[in-house]
């Protein structure tokens, strides 16, 4: 009647994963659900929800839906919702769709851009710039004959 649940069952019920302070992950990190990071991740991160704790650090690009940062990030951050705590240190560009919240004391060394488009993380402005900056196509060179007159 009062059976003790196994630890595997408890972990699956919480739906959160944990990268402990003594852990270091090398390479790209893909996950579904949510993860709390107290250790180090060296690589790009792709997922839904993430919390980087005070002792946590990520060296790579972050592509997540929702993120709360209290630690260090060295790389580009692309997310729907971003919250930066007072201890956070960001070295890279930040791109968000819906919300960006920063507490006093957060350090950011990079550009910040909000995108209104909910379907595509790239804004219309970026696409317009690419069209303008596109190199024109030149045709095959042709030989132009010039009269041999001397300049006076």
PDB file of C-alpha atoms in Angstrom:
ATOM      1  CA  UNK A   1       0.000   0.000   0.000  1.00  0.00           C
ATOM      2  CA  UNK A   2       2.775   2.492   0.880  1.00  0.00           C
ATOM      3  CA  UNK A   3       5.441   1.373  -1.536  1.00  0.00           C
ATOM      4  CA  UNK A   4       8.498   3.530  -2.014  1.00  0.00           C
ATOM      5  CA  UNK A   5       8.877   4.891  -5.560  1.00  0.00           C
ATOM      6  CA  UNK A   6      12.143   4.162  -7.325  1.00  0.00           C
ATOM      7  CA  UNK A   7      14.483   7.063  -8.097  1.00  0.00           C
ATOM      8  CA  UNK A   8      14.009   6.471 -11.861  1.00  0.00           C
ATOM      9  CA  UNK A   9      10.290   7.053 -11.503  1.00  0.00           C
ATOM     10  CA  UNK A  10      10.858  10.270  -9.536  1.00  0.00           C
ATOM     11  CA  UNK A  11      13.281  11.638 -12.130  1.00  0.00           C
ATOM     12  CA  UNK A  12      10.871  10.959 -14.980  1.00  0.00           C
ATOM     13  CA  UNK A  13       8.041  12.686 -13.114  1.00  0.00           C
ATOM     14  CA  UNK A  14       9.986  15.891 -12.527  1.00  0.00           C
ATOM     15  CA  UNK A  15      10.776  16.328 -16.239  1.00  0.00           C
ATOM     16  CA  UNK A  16      13.968  18.280 -15.403  1.00  0.00           C
ATOM     17  CA  UNK A  17      17.559  17.247 -15.946  1.00  0.00           C
ATOM     18  CA  UNK A  18      20.561  18.496 -13.987  1.00  0.00           C
ATOM     19  CA  UNK A  19      24.170  19.165 -14.975  1.00  0.00           C
ATOM     20  CA  UNK A  20      25.947  19.168 -11.609  1.00  0.00           C
ATOM     21  CA  UNK A  21      28.866  21.410 -10.594  1.00  0.00           C
ATOM     22  CA  UNK A  22      31.292  18.523 -10.994  1.00  0.00           C
ATOM     23  CA  UNK A  23      30.095  17.717 -14.533  1.00  0.00           C
ATOM     24  CA  UNK A  24      31.500  18.919 -17.847  1.00  0.00           C
ATOM     25  CA  UNK A  25      29.769  18.178 -21.159  1.00  0.00           C
ATOM     26  CA  UNK A  26      31.809  18.371 -24.384  1.00  0.00           C
ATOM     27  CA  UNK A  27      30.013  18.744 -27.716  1.00  0.00           C
ATOM     28  CA  UNK A  28      26.545  19.796 -28.826  1.00  0.00           C
ATOM     29  CA  UNK A  29      23.830  19.240 -26.234  1.00  0.00           C
ATOM     30  CA  UNK A  30      20.279  18.425 -27.407  1.00  0.00           C
ATOM     31  CA  UNK A  31      17.458  17.892 -24.935  1.00  0.00           C
ATOM     32  CA  UNK A  32      13.700  18.048 -24.588  1.00  0.00           C
ATOM     33  CA  UNK A  33      11.976  19.320 -21.488  1.00  0.00           C
ATOM     34  CA  UNK A  34      14.011  21.383 -19.040  1.00  0.00           C
ATOM     35  CA  UNK A  35      17.572  21.353 -17.723  1.00  0.00           C
ATOM     36  CA  UNK A  36      19.346  23.112 -14.865  1.00  0.00           C
ATOM     37  CA  UNK A  37      23.066  23.763 -15.372  1.00  0.00           C
ATOM     38  CA  UNK A  38      25.438  24.149 -12.424  1.00  0.00           C
ATOM     39  CA  UNK A  39      28.459  22.718 -14.281  1.00  0.00           C
ATOM     40  CA  UNK A  40      30.102  23.420 -17.652  1.00  0.00           C
ATOM     41  CA  UNK A  41      28.845  22.805 -21.189  1.00  0.00           C
ATOM     42  CA  UNK A  42      31.356  23.239 -24.026  1.00  0.00           C
ATOM     43  CA  UNK A  43      29.229  23.176 -27.175  1.00  0.00           C
ATOM     44  CA  UNK A  44      26.024  24.424 -28.724  1.00  0.00           C
ATOM     45  CA  UNK A  45      22.790  23.865 -26.802  1.00  0.00           C
ATOM     46  CA  UNK A  46      19.377  23.106 -28.349  1.00  0.00           C
ATOM     47  CA  UNK A  47      16.270  22.652 -26.203  1.00  0.00           C
ATOM     48  CA  UNK A  48      13.156  24.066 -24.600  1.00  0.00           C
ATOM     49  CA  UNK A  49      13.750  25.415 -21.099  1.00  0.00           C
ATOM     50  CA  UNK A  50      17.065  26.033 -19.329  1.00  0.00           C
ATOM     51  CA  UNK A  51      18.271  27.567 -16.099  1.00  0.00           C
ATOM     52  CA  UNK A  52      21.970  28.374 -15.764  1.00  0.00           C
ATOM     53  CA  UNK A  53      22.751  28.638 -12.068  1.00  0.00           C
ATOM     54  CA  UNK A  54      25.420  30.899 -10.480  1.00  0.00           C
ATOM     55  CA  UNK A  55      28.073  28.179 -10.837  1.00  0.00           C
ATOM     56  CA  UNK A  56      26.937  27.196 -14.343  1.00  0.00           C
ATOM     57  CA  UNK A  57      28.742  28.083 -17.542  1.00  0.00           C
ATOM     58  CA  UNK A  58      28.064  27.514 -21.249  1.00  0.00           C
ATOM     59  CA  UNK A  59      30.661  28.075 -23.966  1.00  0.00           C
ATOM     60  CA  UNK A  60      28.676  27.804 -27.173  1.00  0.00           C
ATOM     61  CA  UNK A  61      25.532  29.074 -28.847  1.00  0.00           C
ATOM     62  CA  UNK A  62      22.170  28.653 -27.104  1.00  0.00           C
ATOM     63  CA  UNK A  63      18.979  27.976 -29.100  1.00  0.00           C
ATOM     64  CA  UNK A  64      16.192  27.544 -26.530  1.00  0.00           C
ATOM     65  CA  UNK A  65      12.604  28.637 -25.986  1.00  0.00           C
ATOM     66  CA  UNK A  66      12.991  29.970 -22.441  1.00  0.00           C
ATOM     67  CA  UNK A  67      16.161  30.639 -20.465  1.00  0.00           C
ATOM     68  CA  UNK A  68      17.069  32.044 -17.060  1.00  0.00           C
ATOM     69  CA  UNK A  69      20.754  32.908 -16.661  1.00  0.00           C
ATOM     70  CA  UNK A  70      22.542  33.541 -13.379  1.00  0.00           C
ATOM     71  CA  UNK A  71      25.941  32.202 -14.505  1.00  0.00           C
ATOM     72  CA  UNK A  72      28.232  32.670 -17.517  1.00  0.00           C
ATOM     73  CA  UNK A  73      27.512  32.323 -21.237  1.00  0.00           C
ATOM     74  CA  UNK A  74      30.095  32.764 -23.965  1.00  0.00           C
ATOM     75  CA  UNK A  75      28.250  32.600 -27.284  1.00  0.00           C
ATOM     76  CA  UNK A  76      25.113  33.704 -29.083  1.00  0.00           C
ATOM     77  CA  UNK A  77      21.758  33.355 -27.300  1.00  0.00           C
ATOM     78  CA  UNK A  78      18.591  32.876 -29.384  1.00  0.00           C
ATOM     79  CA  UNK A  79      15.375  32.423 -27.381  1.00  0.00           C
ATOM     80  CA  UNK A  80      11.740  33.403 -27.052  1.00  0.00           C
ATOM     81  CA  UNK A  81      12.070  34.527 -23.420  1.00  0.00           C
ATOM     82  CA  UNK A  82      15.313  35.502 -21.683  1.00  0.00           C
ATOM     83  CA  UNK A  83      15.843  36.453 -18.057  1.00  0.00           C
ATOM     84  CA  UNK A  84      19.277  37.639 -16.897  1.00  0.00           C
ATOM     85  CA  UNK A  85      19.998  37.608 -13.175  1.00  0.00           C
ATOM     86  CA  UNK A  86      22.217  40.091 -11.365  1.00  0.00           C
ATOM     87  CA  UNK A  87      25.182  37.658 -11.393  1.00  0.00           C
ATOM     88  CA  UNK A  88      24.945  36.789 -15.095  1.00  0.00           C
ATOM     89  CA  UNK A  89      27.849  37.459 -17.465  1.00  0.00           C
ATOM     90  CA  UNK A  90      27.108  37.270 -21.193  1.00  0.00           C
ATOM     91  CA  UNK A  91      29.810  37.489 -23.880  1.00  0.00           C
ATOM     92  CA  UNK A  92      27.906  37.284 -27.141  1.00  0.00           C
ATOM     93  CA  UNK A  93      24.873  38.548 -29.003  1.00  0.00           C
ATOM     94  CA  UNK A  94      21.344  38.137 -27.638  1.00  0.00           C
ATOM     95  CA  UNK A  95      18.301  37.669 -29.877  1.00  0.00           C
ATOM     96  CA  UNK A  96      14.839  37.257 -28.358  1.00  0.00           C
ATOM     97  CA  UNK A  97      11.270  37.022 -29.688  1.00  0.00           C
ATOM     98  CA  UNK A  98       8.984  37.888 -26.775  1.00  0.00           C
ATOM     99  CA  UNK A  99      10.667  39.098 -23.569  1.00  0.00           C
ATOM    100  CA  UNK A 100      14.063  40.119 -22.233  1.00  0.00           C
ATOM    101  CA  UNK A 101      14.373  40.816 -18.517  1.00  0.00           C
ATOM    102  CA  UNK A 102      17.655  41.984 -17.001  1.00  0.00           C
ATOM    103  CA  UNK A 103      18.369  42.603 -13.351  1.00  0.00           C
ATOM    104  CA  UNK A 104      20.725  45.314 -12.198  1.00  0.00           C
ATOM    105  CA  UNK A 105      24.298  44.007 -12.197  1.00  0.00           C
ATOM    106  CA  UNK A 106      23.974  41.743 -15.252  1.00  0.00           C
ATOM    107  CA  UNK A 107      26.974  42.123 -17.588  1.00  0.00           C
ATOM    108  CA  UNK A 108      26.436  41.947 -21.357  1.00  0.00           C
ATOM    109  CA  UNK A 109      29.216  42.225 -23.918  1.00  0.00           C
ATOM    110  CA  UNK A 110      27.382  41.957 -27.243  1.00  0.00           C
ATOM    111  CA  UNK A 111      24.419  43.180 -29.237  1.00  0.00           C
ATOM    112  CA  UNK A 112      20.789  42.787 -28.176  1.00  0.00           C
ATOM    113  CA  UNK A 113      18.020  42.407 -30.737  1.00  0.00           C
ATOM    114  CA  UNK A 114      14.306  41.822 -30.254  1.00  0.00           C
ATOM    115  CA  UNK A 115      12.416  40.131 -33.087  1.00  0.00           C
ATOM    116  CA  UNK A 116       8.687  40.658 -33.463  1.00  0.00           C
ATOM    117  CA  UNK A 117       8.188  37.723 -35.813  1.00  0.00           C
ATOM    118  CA  UNK A 118       6.921  34.709 -33.888  1.00  0.00           C
ATOM    119  CA  UNK A 119       7.314  32.267 -36.779  1.00  0.00           C
ATOM    120  CA  UNK A 120      10.872  33.029 -37.799  1.00  0.00           C
ATOM    121  CA  UNK A 121      13.730  34.062 -35.512  1.00  0.00           C
ATOM    122  CA  UNK A 122      15.219  36.123 -38.355  1.00  0.00           C
ATOM    123  CA  UNK A 123      13.524  39.471 -38.714  1.00  0.00           C
ATOM    124  CA  UNK A 124      12.274  41.091 -41.889  1.00  0.00           C
ATOM    125  CA  UNK A 125      14.954  43.744 -41.480  1.00  0.00           C
ATOM    126  CA  UNK A 126      17.711  41.110 -41.798  1.00  0.00           C
ATOM    127  CA  UNK A 127      16.154  39.750 -44.981  1.00  0.00           C
ATOM    128  CA  UNK A 128      15.871  43.264 -46.488  1.00  0.00           C
ATOM    129  CA  UNK A 129      19.524  43.942 -45.722  1.00  0.00           C
ATOM    130  CA  UNK A 130      20.550  40.682 -47.406  1.00  0.00           C
ATOM    131  CA  UNK A 131      18.593  41.613 -50.554  1.00  0.00           C
ATOM    132  CA  UNK A 132      20.231  45.040 -50.729  1.00  0.00           C
ATOM    133  CA  UNK A 133      23.705  43.690 -50.041  1.00  0.00           C
ATOM    134  CA  UNK A 134      23.416  40.865 -52.590  1.00  0.00           C
ATOM    135  CA  UNK A 135      26.079  41.082 -55.253  1.00  0.00           C
ATOM    136  CA  UNK A 136      24.761  41.946 -58.708  1.00  0.00           C
ATOM    137  CA  UNK A 137      25.275  39.380 -61.429  1.00  0.00           C
ATOM    138  CA  UNK A 138      27.486  40.503 -64.263  1.00  0.00           C
ATOM    139  CA  UNK A 139      27.243  39.185 -67.791  1.00  0.00           C
ATOM    140  CA  UNK A 140      30.048  37.852 -69.941  1.00  0.00           C
ATOM    141  CA  UNK A 141      32.701  40.515 -70.664  1.00  0.00           C
ATOM    142  CA  UNK A 142      32.612  42.038 -74.138  1.00  0.00           C
ATOM    143  CA  UNK A 143      35.381  43.682 -76.127  1.00  0.00           C
ATOM    144  CA  UNK A 144      34.865  47.397 -76.820  1.00  0.00           C
ATOM    145  CA  UNK A 145      36.760  48.892 -79.758  1.00  0.00           C
ATOM    146  CA  UNK A 146      38.264  52.340 -79.296  1.00  0.00           C
ATOM    147  CA  UNK A 147      39.489  54.716 -82.031  1.00  0.00           C
ATOM    148  CA  UNK A 148      43.233  55.219 -81.842  1.00  0.00           C
ATOM    149  CA  UNK A 149      43.340  58.961 -81.391  1.00  0.00           C
ATOM    150  CA  UNK A 150      45.961  60.661 -79.337  1.00  0.00           C
ATOM    151  CA  UNK A 151      45.036  62.888 -76.483  1.00  0.00           C
ATOM    152  CA  UNK A 152      46.263  66.483 -76.765  1.00  0.00           C
TER     153      UNK A 152
END
